[in-house]
Each structure stands twice: as C-alpha cells, then as structure tokens.
C-alpha cells in the first residue's frame, strides 16, 4: 500500500448558527493512501460535504489534524490555500461548475492560467486533455452547447490538467443519467489507475460499489469503513 | 498582460450593452471636463489678447490738475511733465526699468496729406524704446531708431489703416507725406496686435517737440519695469508717483494729479479671475467624473454579485484573492480608460473644430478674438485627465473587487 496522502486525526468542525453552535464533525479519523479510490457516503447532514470542503482546503477545521501529502494543513491565508488547491487538488462538482462564457479549452486551461503558464502552452495542454477525454471536436464550444456528460468530462479534464495528487468529486454523477454516470465513473477509474487518488462523495450505491473503499458517515462520525471485495486497491507509484 | 486583456474582453463581450452604458457615464464626464476646460482657456486667451500689444509690466503715466492745495500752491494747477522728469526717473530707477519713453502728443488730430489724399490723425512723438512697451507688428520698413532721435529726422511710422487711406495700393516706404504742411518720410508700416483697424502715426520724440513747438514738455510717459510680481511693480509704481509728486509739489494726498495705469496689476487680476474659473471648472469636472465613478462602481458591484459562482470556481481551482481583485480592478480600469479616452478624443475634436470656426469668424470680426479665442485643452490637461481616469477606474473597482475577493468558494459553489 502506498503512503498516506490524506490523513485526518480527530477532526472537529462546528458552525455558528446565530446563538446555536452546530457540531458537524465530531472527531473524524481517516487515512487515505496514495492511489486509492474511496467513496464517502452518508445521509444529508451527516457532514460529508463539510469533510470534503476541509479536505479540499475550501474550509477550516476547529480541532484535530489534517495532513495532505504529509503536510499539516492548518489555518492559512487564502493565497496559500489557493496555491495548495491548485497544486494538489482537482475538483469535480455535481453541477459541473464550468464558466459559462468560456469555451471548453479556456475552461480546461484555467488552472494553468493561475499557475502562470503561457497561453499558447496551456491551450495546447488543454487540447491534449480534451483529446484524451474524447472531446477534441468540442474544444471551441461553450458549456451551454454541450450535454451533461460532456460537461462533466470537461470538468474532469480541468481537474486533471494541473496534475493533482487527489481528485475530489462531489456527487460527480448526481446530475447525470445512469448510462452517462457509468461512463464518467469509467473515466474516474482510468484516472485512478494512472496513480491519482480519487475521493468521491456520493449517495448512490452503484457508484460507491465501483470504489475500493466506502467510508460511511453518520452524525459527524465514521460509521463504517468497508473495503469493497470487488476491487483490490491497486498500487501504482506515481511519477510525479 | 495579453492574458488579462483577453480575460477582460471576454467578459465585456458577454455584457456589451452594460459595458457601453457604464462607459458612457465616464466618457461623458471627461467630455464635459475637456469642454469646460477648453472654454475656460478660450475665455482666458481672449482676455490675454487684450494685453497682447502691451508689455505685461508696463506703467502708463499721465498728468491732470491738482485737487489738493499743497506747499503754498492752490489746487487746480495743471501738472506738466518735462524732459527733466523723464531724466530724473530714468536715472533714479535705472535698476527697475527695462524701457522708458516720453510721449508727446500733437494737440488734436493733425491733418496729414499725401498728394491729393487727406486724413486727420492723432500724431504721437516717441522714443525707439516705445515699441517695447506698446508693441506693434512691423509690417514693412523699420521703427524709429536712435539716429532718428539724435538727428531730429523727419521720419514717420504709420499703421496699415493709415496706409490704406492715404496710399491706397501704393507702397508707402520712402514716400513723403505732410503733417500740417511739414513733410515727413515714411520709414515703416505697423499693425496693432490688439485692433487691426486702429490708426496710429508715430514720429521721433525729439523731432515732434522741435517741429511742433513742444519745448521740453512731455504729454505722458510710459515705462516697462523689470518687475516679476505685482507687488514689485506696485512698489515701483508708488515710488515713481512719489518722485513725480515731490518734483511737482503735489500733495501726497492728491490722488488726481498724477494718473498711472499698472498693466501687470490688471493683467494679474484678470489672470486671477481665470485661475478661479479654471479651479471652478476642475471642481465641476471632477464632480461629474465622480458621478461616473459611482455609476461604474455600482454596476461592477452588481456584476460581482452575478459572477459570484464564477469567482468561486476560479478560487476553487487556484485563484488567489489578489488575482480576483486584479480581475475586477482591471475590468473597471479598462472600461474607464477606454470610455474616458473616447470622451477625451471627442472633447478635443469638438474644441479643435470650435477653435477653427472661431478663427474663421475672427478673421472677419476681430472683436471676437478679444473675448473668446482658441479654446483648447493642451496636452498637460489631457495627460492630467488620463491620470484622473486611471485613478477613477481603480477607485470605481475598489469596493467591488474587495467584495469579490471576500467571496467564499464553498458558498459561491452552492450559489445556483
């Protein structure tokens, strides 16, 4: 098994709602290894989105420890958080979150723009990734002209282009029909095989069954942590 | 750099109408500012045209009757300047005076004839230096010089309207005309800067006094001081009046006996008025631009609100707060500068057109030149306006950009 990529110890998080404090995460322990494909499940309000936000450095935690690639992620300024996100994490969302007035290439190339990659080079790279996802012919189209599956594939290309260590997918198939969902999952499996850790938040069992491990959250705690018999975690040493 | 512009253009293209409407308020502000400044400049140029023909620090001195009894002499005595006054003053104020000329007027208008042509003109005897106090445009020939004075030459300098009346189309240089029957040789023709129609006739001061029985009398005196400030010129003015008063036994309280016109004082007063107008114009202009800034700012805030999700996405995939601030700031700056530049160019073009039109009218009616002339905004003004614009853009974008930078990606991403 690879080294630990995401390690969470006794993680606590509460939200202040007026005078009430809502304790969402009540001491989560989690260890996700490099090259794993993990799904996080749980009913709404179980804290799975909050956990994903903390892992994605979109939110802070109150107590505990969170190591990303062996680096302790603490309260940091937004600039640093943005750099970490850009370097280590690729996001995939249920509602795709593509920028509507930019075409496919521009959307995919955007993370590289924030890395300061020159325009020509990043567009060329974006085209390569689009090609890998079978969308080369749609490179000049805006999201409005594409189907849901195509949009999610563009989002995946955007998540991959900065060569992240971890892909965080928040209900990636939530807005897609079964057929397309399976196609997207196939792509994510491919991505995982290339050595990138994939974490999927979902409430669909057929989706979670395709992952190596299912972590179930109940009321802010880990309810169960079950290895799927179907897949043995493949260990691939990444080259980056 | 190109990337940022591409970013800006792609968002602006998406919101064309809004971008144009936003830009318009700024363009209009700058347009009005340039127009107002240009008009102010036009008024000022018109005013300065009134001073064009006289040295800016000239003192014009004339004499009248005394009003106050003094030193045992009763009031009502007529003061007469003499050559001795001229000498006393030019000696005493050697340090303060650049040019000095006594003036001798022939009583009433003199009859001047050339062959069969005839006209009555006001004839004045002056020194060569007079041309540096009362300035003329030399059209042909020369002005009075020192040998003319020393040798009591009977020479004459006349303005173009006189030439037209007496000589018609003939070249007057070298011709003789007669003043009260005495022949004078025309040595030069001049034009008055201020009033092209003014009929002026000048002869050497020495000749005038000798030929027309002036003795040592002077009608008036003109001085160009080397004063740089109104205060200094005023000091010289007061001192000169005091000297003359002492020489002629005039009471220090007599404000009537010696008349003096301080050009610099009047020039500075007029300039002060225009400086005031200019400040006023800037204030109005800036206020107009502020209205524009508020408009841009307002629209940018709405824009940021509409783009909450987009900004959230950008942040999630690695945009730093600063890059978001830059995105919004550069957009507002781009709109303001682009629109402002448009307004600037339109304003300048209109001024250039107006200037040409006024010049055209002025060639027929010189009166215009003296009230409104060459309304223009020079490059200094344009440059200042440009700097104002950049600041305007940054100010307009500041609040919206802060709002944008404060957007939390988690909240933005759930904003449907």
XYZ file of C-alpha atoms in Angstrom:
656
model
C 0.000 0.000 0.000
C 1.218 3.476 -0.865
C 1.999 6.179 1.571
C -0.703 8.165 3.240
C -1.926 11.040 1.051
C -4.800 12.251 3.197
C -4.605 11.708 6.905
C -7.181 13.104 9.280
C -6.945 12.779 13.073
C -9.764 13.619 15.460
C -11.177 16.299 13.183
C -13.804 18.580 14.676
C -15.813 21.275 12.971
C -18.807 23.265 14.160
C -20.765 26.034 12.530
C -22.047 29.029 14.391
C -25.715 29.495 13.560
C -26.717 32.613 15.439
C -26.502 31.678 19.107
C -26.522 27.947 18.406
C -23.432 26.003 17.587
C -23.895 23.153 15.149
C -21.329 20.445 15.724
C -20.972 18.878 12.293
C -17.783 16.800 12.510
C -17.275 15.170 15.872
C -13.840 13.632 15.663
C -13.147 12.024 12.312
C -10.202 9.680 11.831
C -9.369 8.789 8.276
C -6.349 7.608 6.339
C -6.437 7.540 2.568
C -3.449 6.080 0.782
C -1.892 7.185 -2.435
C -3.603 5.534 -5.400
C -6.783 4.640 -3.566
C -10.265 5.229 -4.901
C -12.563 5.936 -1.981
C -16.193 6.878 -1.772
C -17.682 8.787 1.116
C -21.347 8.168 1.766
C -23.843 9.434 4.245
C -27.275 10.926 4.559
C -27.653 14.664 4.179
C -26.458 16.403 7.326
C -24.011 13.631 8.097
C -21.125 16.034 7.450
C -19.790 14.539 4.246
C -19.801 17.840 2.339
C -18.097 19.609 5.241
C -15.436 16.913 5.336
C -14.890 17.265 1.605
C -14.586 21.058 1.931
C -11.962 20.667 4.637
C -10.041 18.092 2.623
C -10.254 20.456 -0.364
C -8.931 23.355 1.770
C -12.086 25.282 0.981
C -12.903 25.419 4.686
C -11.053 25.434 8.001
C -11.419 22.923 10.807
C -11.615 23.679 14.504
C -9.719 20.859 16.183
C -7.618 17.904 15.174
C -5.075 17.464 12.417
C -5.191 17.185 8.666
C -2.165 16.118 6.642
C -2.237 16.456 2.869
C 0.723 14.698 1.260
C 2.368 14.715 4.716
C 1.974 18.470 5.019
C -0.005 19.698 8.002
C -2.799 21.868 6.667
C -3.606 24.498 9.235
C -5.409 27.773 9.155
C -3.672 29.563 6.317
C -4.247 32.678 4.310
C -6.318 32.473 1.195
C -3.411 32.923 -1.143
C -1.605 29.926 0.275
C -4.794 27.869 0.329
C -5.331 28.728 -3.337
C -1.814 27.576 -4.141
C -2.327 24.286 -2.317
C -5.612 23.675 -4.072
C -4.048 24.462 -7.394
C -1.095 22.170 -6.791
C -2.586 19.139 -5.029
C -6.303 19.005 -5.645
C -8.612 18.716 -8.593
C -12.306 19.365 -8.027
C -15.247 17.791 -9.786
C -18.725 19.012 -8.894
C -22.260 17.757 -9.300
C -23.243 20.901 -11.222
C -20.003 20.842 -13.270
C -19.180 24.480 -12.351
C -17.795 25.430 -15.719
C -17.517 29.103 -16.583
C -20.388 29.669 -18.955
C -18.864 32.307 -21.218
C -15.618 30.466 -21.754
C -15.262 27.663 -24.263
C -14.071 24.156 -23.412
C -10.383 24.864 -23.991
C -10.443 28.026 -21.870
C -12.258 26.246 -19.058
C -9.800 23.381 -19.022
C -6.809 25.713 -19.230
C -7.925 27.960 -16.365
C -5.958 26.219 -13.553
C -2.813 26.643 -15.638
C -3.621 30.341 -16.070
C -3.390 30.678 -12.300
C -0.081 28.829 -12.372
C 1.212 31.414 -14.802
C 1.608 29.020 -17.725
C 1.828 30.935 -21.020
C -1.330 30.989 -23.070
C -0.079 29.013 -26.014
C 1.285 26.217 -23.886
C -1.736 25.912 -21.652
C -4.146 25.855 -24.586
C -2.085 23.127 -26.182
C -2.148 21.122 -22.953
C -5.880 21.723 -22.574
C -6.425 20.383 -26.072
C -4.408 17.251 -25.205
C -6.570 16.576 -22.163
C -9.741 17.199 -24.131
C -8.468 14.764 -26.721
C -7.835 12.143 -24.048
C -11.440 12.542 -22.917
C -12.730 12.380 -26.489
C -13.811 15.984 -26.702
C -11.327 17.369 -29.162
C -14.080 18.260 -31.624
C -15.895 20.235 -28.946
C -12.928 22.330 -27.908
C -14.355 25.593 -29.180
C -17.843 25.053 -27.768
C -19.200 26.801 -24.701
C -20.720 24.674 -21.890
C -24.253 25.648 -22.940
C -23.749 23.782 -26.203
C -22.719 20.543 -24.532
C -24.542 17.647 -22.879
C -24.241 16.869 -19.173
C -21.793 14.031 -19.745
C -19.651 16.187 -21.978
C -19.670 18.981 -19.406
C -18.566 16.580 -16.674
C -15.779 15.296 -18.896
C -14.590 18.875 -19.429
C -14.689 19.367 -15.662
C -12.596 16.199 -15.253
C -10.104 17.474 -17.821
C -9.923 20.751 -15.889
C -9.324 18.847 -12.645
C -6.583 16.774 -14.227
C -4.669 19.436 -16.085
C -2.774 20.702 -13.052
C -1.610 17.099 -12.372
C -3.087 16.928 -8.854
C -2.395 14.283 -6.237
C -6.051 13.999 -5.300
C -9.292 14.317 -7.200
C -12.218 15.360 -5.035
C -15.522 14.599 -6.694
C -18.657 15.912 -5.026
C -21.586 13.883 -6.366
C -19.978 13.740 -9.823
C -22.837 11.683 -11.243
C -25.653 13.381 -9.393
C -26.860 15.283 -12.432
C -26.336 12.512 -14.962
C -28.398 9.549 -16.192
C -27.218 6.035 -15.383
C -25.564 5.418 -18.730
C -23.570 8.640 -18.568
C -22.835 8.109 -14.879
C -21.131 4.830 -15.682
C -19.146 6.468 -18.459
C -17.944 9.161 -16.059
C -17.067 6.515 -13.458
C -15.085 4.627 -16.066
C -13.121 7.763 -16.726
C -12.518 8.276 -13.000
C -11.336 4.687 -12.717
C -8.918 5.324 -15.561
C -7.720 8.429 -13.777
C -7.235 6.398 -10.605
C -5.260 3.770 -12.486
C -2.831 6.479 -13.571
C -1.981 6.827 -9.864
C -4.148 9.733 -8.766
C -6.100 9.293 -5.558
C -9.826 9.742 -6.152
C -12.319 10.591 -3.431
C -15.966 10.553 -4.406
C -18.798 11.846 -2.288
C -21.997 10.131 -3.360
C -25.205 8.662 -2.093
C -25.640 6.205 -4.960
C -24.723 2.649 -4.004
C -23.914 1.543 -7.525
C -21.379 4.334 -7.726
C -19.795 3.586 -4.370
C -19.565 -0.077 -5.259
C -17.139 0.805 -8.004
C -14.611 2.183 -5.500
C -12.056 0.339 -3.389
C -13.372 1.520 -0.117
C -16.587 3.013 1.220
C -16.490 5.355 4.193
C -19.888 5.919 5.705
C -20.507 8.987 7.840
C -23.239 9.069 10.440
C -23.867 12.181 12.501
C -20.358 13.534 12.110
C -18.579 10.304 12.886
C -17.228 7.474 10.797
C -19.998 4.888 10.823
C -18.215 2.198 8.859
C -15.121 1.843 6.773
C -15.510 -1.147 4.471
C -13.214 -2.411 1.777
C -15.070 -3.447 -1.313
C -14.441 -7.043 -2.236
C -14.737 -6.222 -5.890
C -11.575 -4.210 -6.152
C -8.271 -4.733 -4.574
C -6.561 -1.391 -4.165
C -4.127 -1.126 -6.991
C -0.814 0.259 -6.008
C 0.678 2.437 -8.608
C 3.648 4.558 -7.877
C 3.094 7.913 -9.483
C 5.793 9.526 -11.459
C 5.159 12.995 -10.098
C -0.722 41.169 -19.834
C -2.324 39.876 -23.027
C -3.982 37.239 -20.867
C -5.551 39.846 -18.604
C -6.829 41.819 -21.595
C -8.248 38.620 -23.086
C -9.967 37.941 -19.782
C -11.420 41.439 -19.713
C -12.551 41.380 -23.324
C -14.271 38.026 -22.982
C -16.382 39.257 -20.037
C -17.105 42.594 -21.640
C -18.155 40.928 -24.872
C -20.629 38.944 -22.853
C -22.164 42.123 -21.456
C -21.875 44.571 -24.343
C -24.794 46.835 -23.528
C -23.843 47.073 -19.914
C -20.232 47.852 -20.718
C -21.286 50.604 -23.116
C -23.759 52.139 -20.678
C -21.170 52.059 -17.916
C -18.510 53.560 -20.101
C -20.830 56.289 -21.295
C -21.067 57.958 -17.888
C -17.303 58.170 -17.701
C -16.929 59.269 -21.311
C -19.496 61.978 -20.707
C -17.693 63.192 -17.574
C -14.389 63.526 -19.355
C -16.048 65.054 -22.399
C -17.616 67.751 -20.226
C -14.377 68.328 -18.328
C -12.419 68.861 -21.537
C -15.128 71.075 -22.965
C -15.276 73.209 -19.832
C -11.506 73.470 -19.551
C -11.242 74.341 -23.229
C -13.878 77.038 -22.909
C -12.125 78.450 -19.874
C -8.914 78.514 -21.865
C -10.745 80.205 -24.728
C -12.007 82.967 -22.442
C -8.550 83.351 -20.993
C -6.920 83.537 -24.410
C -9.482 86.167 -25.366
C -8.604 88.160 -22.265
C -4.890 87.786 -22.872
C -5.385 89.044 -26.414
C -6.400 92.316 -24.813
C -2.950 92.532 -23.268
C -1.139 91.306 -26.329
C 0.013 94.693 -27.550
C 1.399 95.986 -24.308
C 4.338 94.969 -22.192
C 2.908 92.959 -19.266
C 4.684 95.091 -16.682
C 4.134 98.485 -18.237
C 3.300 101.584 -16.260
C 1.440 104.316 -18.139
C 1.731 107.715 -16.504
C -0.227 110.854 -17.319
C -0.932 114.123 -15.579
C -4.013 116.134 -14.636
C -4.956 119.090 -12.471
C -4.122 119.053 -8.776
C -7.040 118.663 -6.415
C -5.400 119.462 -3.112
C -3.653 122.696 -2.159
C -0.079 121.946 -1.052
C 3.178 123.640 -0.300
C 1.587 127.105 -0.599
C 0.185 126.422 -4.064
C -3.550 126.315 -4.530
C -5.447 123.440 -6.095
C -6.385 123.293 -9.785
C -2.875 123.720 -11.156
C -2.210 121.661 -14.303
C 0.818 119.397 -13.955
C 3.103 119.326 -16.940
C 5.765 116.633 -17.309
C 9.096 117.690 -18.780
C 12.242 116.076 -20.141
C 13.712 116.635 -16.684
C 11.064 114.365 -15.168
C 11.943 111.717 -17.700
C 15.625 112.011 -16.951
C 15.068 112.048 -13.201
C 13.018 108.911 -13.328
C 15.204 107.025 -15.777
C 18.216 107.868 -13.591
C 16.602 107.081 -10.288
C 15.028 103.791 -11.383
C 17.825 102.570 -13.643
C 17.729 99.249 -11.799
C 13.995 98.767 -12.042
C 13.250 99.925 -15.563
C 13.776 97.992 -18.768
C 12.383 100.534 -21.194
C 11.263 104.071 -20.921
C 9.686 106.517 -23.313
C 8.326 110.001 -23.021
C 5.314 110.667 -25.221
C 4.448 113.902 -26.925
C 1.006 114.294 -28.450
C 0.150 116.833 -31.099
C -2.792 118.886 -29.950
C -5.921 117.464 -31.519
C -5.793 115.420 -34.703
C -3.264 116.621 -37.224
C -4.056 116.950 -40.917
C -1.888 114.531 -42.860
C -1.759 114.694 -46.619
C -0.196 112.657 -49.368
C -0.646 114.094 -52.850
C -4.390 114.531 -53.050
C -5.260 112.178 -50.187
C -6.058 113.638 -46.823
C -6.836 112.457 -43.309
C -6.917 113.675 -39.706
C -4.824 111.521 -37.377
C -3.606 111.543 -33.834
C 0.177 112.005 -34.013
C 2.494 110.901 -31.252
C 6.191 111.507 -30.732
C 8.006 108.616 -29.020
C 11.421 107.107 -28.351
C 12.613 103.877 -30.069
C 12.022 102.021 -26.778
C 8.315 102.768 -27.020
C 7.933 99.772 -29.330
C 8.932 97.530 -26.421
C 6.230 98.976 -24.173
C 3.474 99.357 -26.750
C 4.171 96.501 -29.109
C 3.424 96.501 -32.814
C 3.776 94.046 -35.584
C 6.259 95.565 -38.031
C 4.745 95.064 -41.475
C 7.388 96.734 -43.572
C 10.370 99.074 -43.196
C 11.549 99.793 -39.646
C 10.569 101.511 -36.446
C 12.005 104.795 -35.083
C 15.653 104.389 -34.033
C 18.239 106.324 -32.040
C 19.773 108.219 -35.007
C 16.250 109.444 -35.845
C 16.068 110.916 -32.341
C 19.580 112.339 -32.266
C 19.430 113.888 -35.723
C 15.861 115.159 -35.393
C 14.942 113.290 -38.568
C 11.551 113.965 -40.036
C 10.500 110.340 -40.396
C 7.168 108.693 -39.732
C 5.818 105.224 -38.931
C 2.165 104.603 -39.808
C -0.303 101.800 -39.216
C -1.925 99.875 -42.044
C -5.321 101.645 -41.973
C -3.477 104.957 -42.479
C -1.552 103.401 -45.354
C -4.822 102.270 -46.868
C -6.415 105.705 -46.586
C -3.519 107.758 -47.915
C -1.582 105.477 -50.216
C -4.310 103.137 -51.454
C -2.342 100.329 -53.102
C 0.903 102.268 -53.388
C 3.996 101.194 -51.400
C 4.389 103.971 -48.802
C 8.005 103.277 -47.822
C 10.271 106.190 -48.819
C 7.344 108.419 -49.797
C 6.837 111.785 -48.176
C 3.620 112.857 -46.513
C 2.857 116.133 -44.816
C 1.805 116.730 -41.226
C 0.274 120.187 -41.003
C 2.232 121.013 -44.159
C 5.578 119.728 -42.924
C 6.985 116.800 -44.970
C 7.871 113.523 -43.231
C 9.396 110.444 -44.859
C 7.598 107.121 -44.295
C 10.100 104.603 -42.914
C 7.838 101.829 -41.713
C 4.354 100.406 -41.524
C 2.962 98.648 -38.471
C -0.107 96.774 -37.339
C -1.700 96.933 -33.923
C -1.918 93.431 -32.390
C -4.988 94.340 -30.495
C -7.013 96.252 -33.009
C -6.024 95.966 -36.640
C -8.262 98.908 -37.504
C -6.539 101.365 -35.169
C -4.981 104.350 -36.924
C -1.612 105.166 -35.415
C 1.063 107.625 -36.505
C 4.455 107.819 -34.781
C 7.324 110.272 -35.232
C 10.574 110.644 -33.248
C 10.021 112.362 -29.903
C 12.813 114.900 -30.462
C 11.528 115.838 -33.911
C 7.959 116.163 -32.662
C 8.924 118.566 -29.915
C 11.195 120.661 -32.095
C 8.897 120.883 -35.122
C 5.642 121.335 -33.239
C 6.920 123.684 -30.519
C 6.988 121.241 -27.656
C 9.905 122.824 -25.846
C 10.829 120.438 -23.056
C 7.242 119.377 -22.400
C 6.065 115.767 -22.364
C 2.411 114.742 -22.628
C 2.763 111.378 -20.963
C 5.333 108.779 -20.010
C 5.479 105.023 -20.468
C 7.693 102.666 -18.501
C 8.321 98.945 -18.798
C 9.663 97.747 -15.477
C 11.564 94.538 -14.904
C 9.241 93.593 -12.053
C 8.197 89.951 -11.934
C 5.489 90.261 -9.323
C 2.526 92.531 -8.895
C 3.903 93.634 -5.521
C 7.201 94.724 -7.022
C 5.503 96.557 -9.851
C 3.206 98.225 -7.361
C 6.184 99.304 -5.286
C 7.867 100.847 -8.347
C 4.576 102.467 -9.326
C 4.140 104.083 -5.919
C 7.750 105.195 -5.769
C 7.578 106.755 -9.242
C 4.389 108.631 -8.312
C 6.084 109.838 -5.116
C 9.125 111.098 -7.037
C 6.949 112.926 -9.539
C 4.770 114.353 -6.762
C 7.845 115.699 -4.966
C 9.214 117.240 -8.142
C 5.934 118.975 -8.923
C 4.974 119.885 -5.335
C 1.897 117.726 -5.303
C 0.283 116.760 -2.025
C 0.760 113.100 -1.100
C -2.999 113.032 -0.568
C -3.705 114.134 -4.122
C -4.924 111.078 -5.948
C -5.881 113.001 -9.061
C -2.861 114.969 -10.228
C -0.866 112.007 -11.499
C -2.630 109.162 -13.248
C -0.973 105.798 -13.550
C -2.111 102.524 -15.098
C -0.351 99.438 -13.827
C -0.688 96.823 -16.597
C 0.773 93.998 -14.567
C -1.711 94.595 -11.785
C -4.627 94.487 -14.193
C -3.187 91.542 -16.064
C -2.712 89.580 -12.862
C -6.175 90.500 -11.671
C -7.640 89.201 -14.917
C -5.444 86.128 -14.691
C -6.577 85.587 -11.136
C -10.174 85.570 -12.297
C -9.344 82.954 -14.882
C -7.355 80.873 -12.426
C -10.504 80.937 -10.306
C -12.612 79.891 -13.275
C -10.194 77.081 -14.003
C -10.410 75.754 -10.457
C -14.177 76.006 -10.653
C -14.165 74.081 -13.926
C -11.953 71.362 -12.462
C -14.229 71.064 -9.468
C -17.302 70.680 -11.682
C -15.431 68.285 -13.956
C -14.239 66.123 -11.089
C -17.746 66.075 -9.648
C -19.081 64.887 -12.991
C -16.434 62.195 -13.110
C -17.269 61.153 -9.552
C -20.855 60.642 -10.685
C -19.404 58.439 -13.415
C -17.238 56.546 -10.940
C -20.201 55.841 -8.710
C -22.055 54.551 -11.763
C -19.225 52.236 -12.742
C -18.776 51.109 -9.157
C -22.467 50.393 -8.841
C -22.576 48.288 -11.949
C -19.389 46.461 -11.008
C -20.934 45.504 -7.653
C -23.920 44.005 -9.439
C -21.535 42.323 -11.832
C -19.575 40.794 -8.973
C -22.804 39.543 -7.433
C -23.811 37.954 -10.707
C -20.399 36.406 -11.065
C -20.257 35.028 -7.510
C -20.295 31.480 -8.766
C -17.680 32.090 -11.423
C -15.406 33.734 -8.864
C -15.978 30.801 -6.531
C -14.946 28.383 -9.269
C -11.839 30.422 -10.019
C -10.897 30.400 -6.353
C -11.514 26.662 -6.014
C -9.161 25.892 -8.866
C -6.410 28.110 -7.550
C -7.151 31.815 -7.993
C -5.650 33.876 -5.195
C -7.669 36.762 -3.713
C -5.239 39.172 -5.322
C -5.822 37.699 -8.765
C -9.572 38.162 -8.249
C -9.025 41.769 -7.155
C -6.892 42.294 -10.218
C -9.568 40.780 -12.426
C -12.252 43.192 -11.220
C -9.950 46.207 -10.966
C -8.554 45.746 -14.424
C -12.064 45.426 -15.790
C -13.230 48.674 -14.233
C -9.995 50.419 -15.161
C -10.290 49.140 -18.704
C -13.845 50.430 -19.029
C -12.990 53.820 -17.525
C -9.835 54.327 -19.534
C -11.322 53.161 -22.791
C -14.515 55.174 -22.390
C -12.673 58.117 -20.889
C -10.235 58.182 -23.748
C -13.151 58.171 -26.132
C -14.671 61.139 -24.301
C -11.290 62.850 -24.269
C -10.820 62.487 -28.008
C -14.392 63.640 -28.723
C -13.930 66.661 -26.472
C -10.607 67.583 -28.075
C -12.059 67.133 -31.545
C -15.000 69.390 -30.744
C -12.647 72.016 -29.311
C -10.409 71.849 -32.365
C -13.477 72.296 -34.572
C -14.738 75.198 -32.475
C -11.306 76.776 -32.486
C -11.078 76.637 -36.271
C -14.607 78.030 -36.561
C -13.853 80.926 -34.200
C -10.660 81.703 -36.058
C -12.712 81.832 -39.215
C -15.186 84.291 -37.689
C -12.393 86.286 -36.094
C -10.805 86.952 -39.468
C -13.900 88.985 -40.292
C -14.715 90.293 -36.862
C -11.614 90.954 -34.726
C -13.817 91.800 -31.730
C -14.373 88.033 -31.209
C -10.679 87.433 -30.726
C -10.711 89.615 -27.659
C -13.449 87.773 -25.834
C -13.102 84.139 -26.863
C -10.186 82.702 -28.759
C -8.540 79.360 -29.461
C -10.458 77.217 -26.942
C -8.170 74.264 -26.459
C -7.128 71.726 -23.909
C -3.397 71.267 -24.122
C -1.524 68.023 -23.587
C -0.939 68.790 -19.942
C -4.662 68.842 -19.421
C -5.202 65.700 -21.463
C -2.462 63.955 -19.529
C -3.904 65.034 -16.208
C -7.323 63.867 -17.343
C -5.814 60.500 -18.222
C -4.283 60.141 -14.775
C -7.629 61.136 -13.274
C -9.172 58.363 -15.367
C -6.802 55.679 -14.173
C -7.482 56.700 -10.601
C -11.189 56.801 -11.350
C -11.035 53.266 -12.667
C -9.163 51.990 -9.655
C -11.482 53.779 -7.234
C -14.536 52.547 -9.115
C -13.294 48.998 -8.962
C -12.033 49.052 -5.408
C -15.196 48.233 -3.470
C -16.480 45.673 -5.978
C -13.085 43.971 -6.074
C -12.972 43.759 -2.292
C -16.411 42.205 -2.361
C -15.259 39.744 -4.989
C -12.138 38.788 -3.076
C -14.215 38.147 0.045
C -16.374 35.584 -1.733
C -16.051 32.165 -0.083
C -15.695 29.408 -2.643
C -17.907 26.942 -0.731
C -20.770 29.394 -0.564
C -20.222 30.533 -4.143
C -20.242 26.975 -5.448
C -23.611 26.316 -3.895
C -24.977 29.573 -5.271
C -27.252 28.474 -8.071
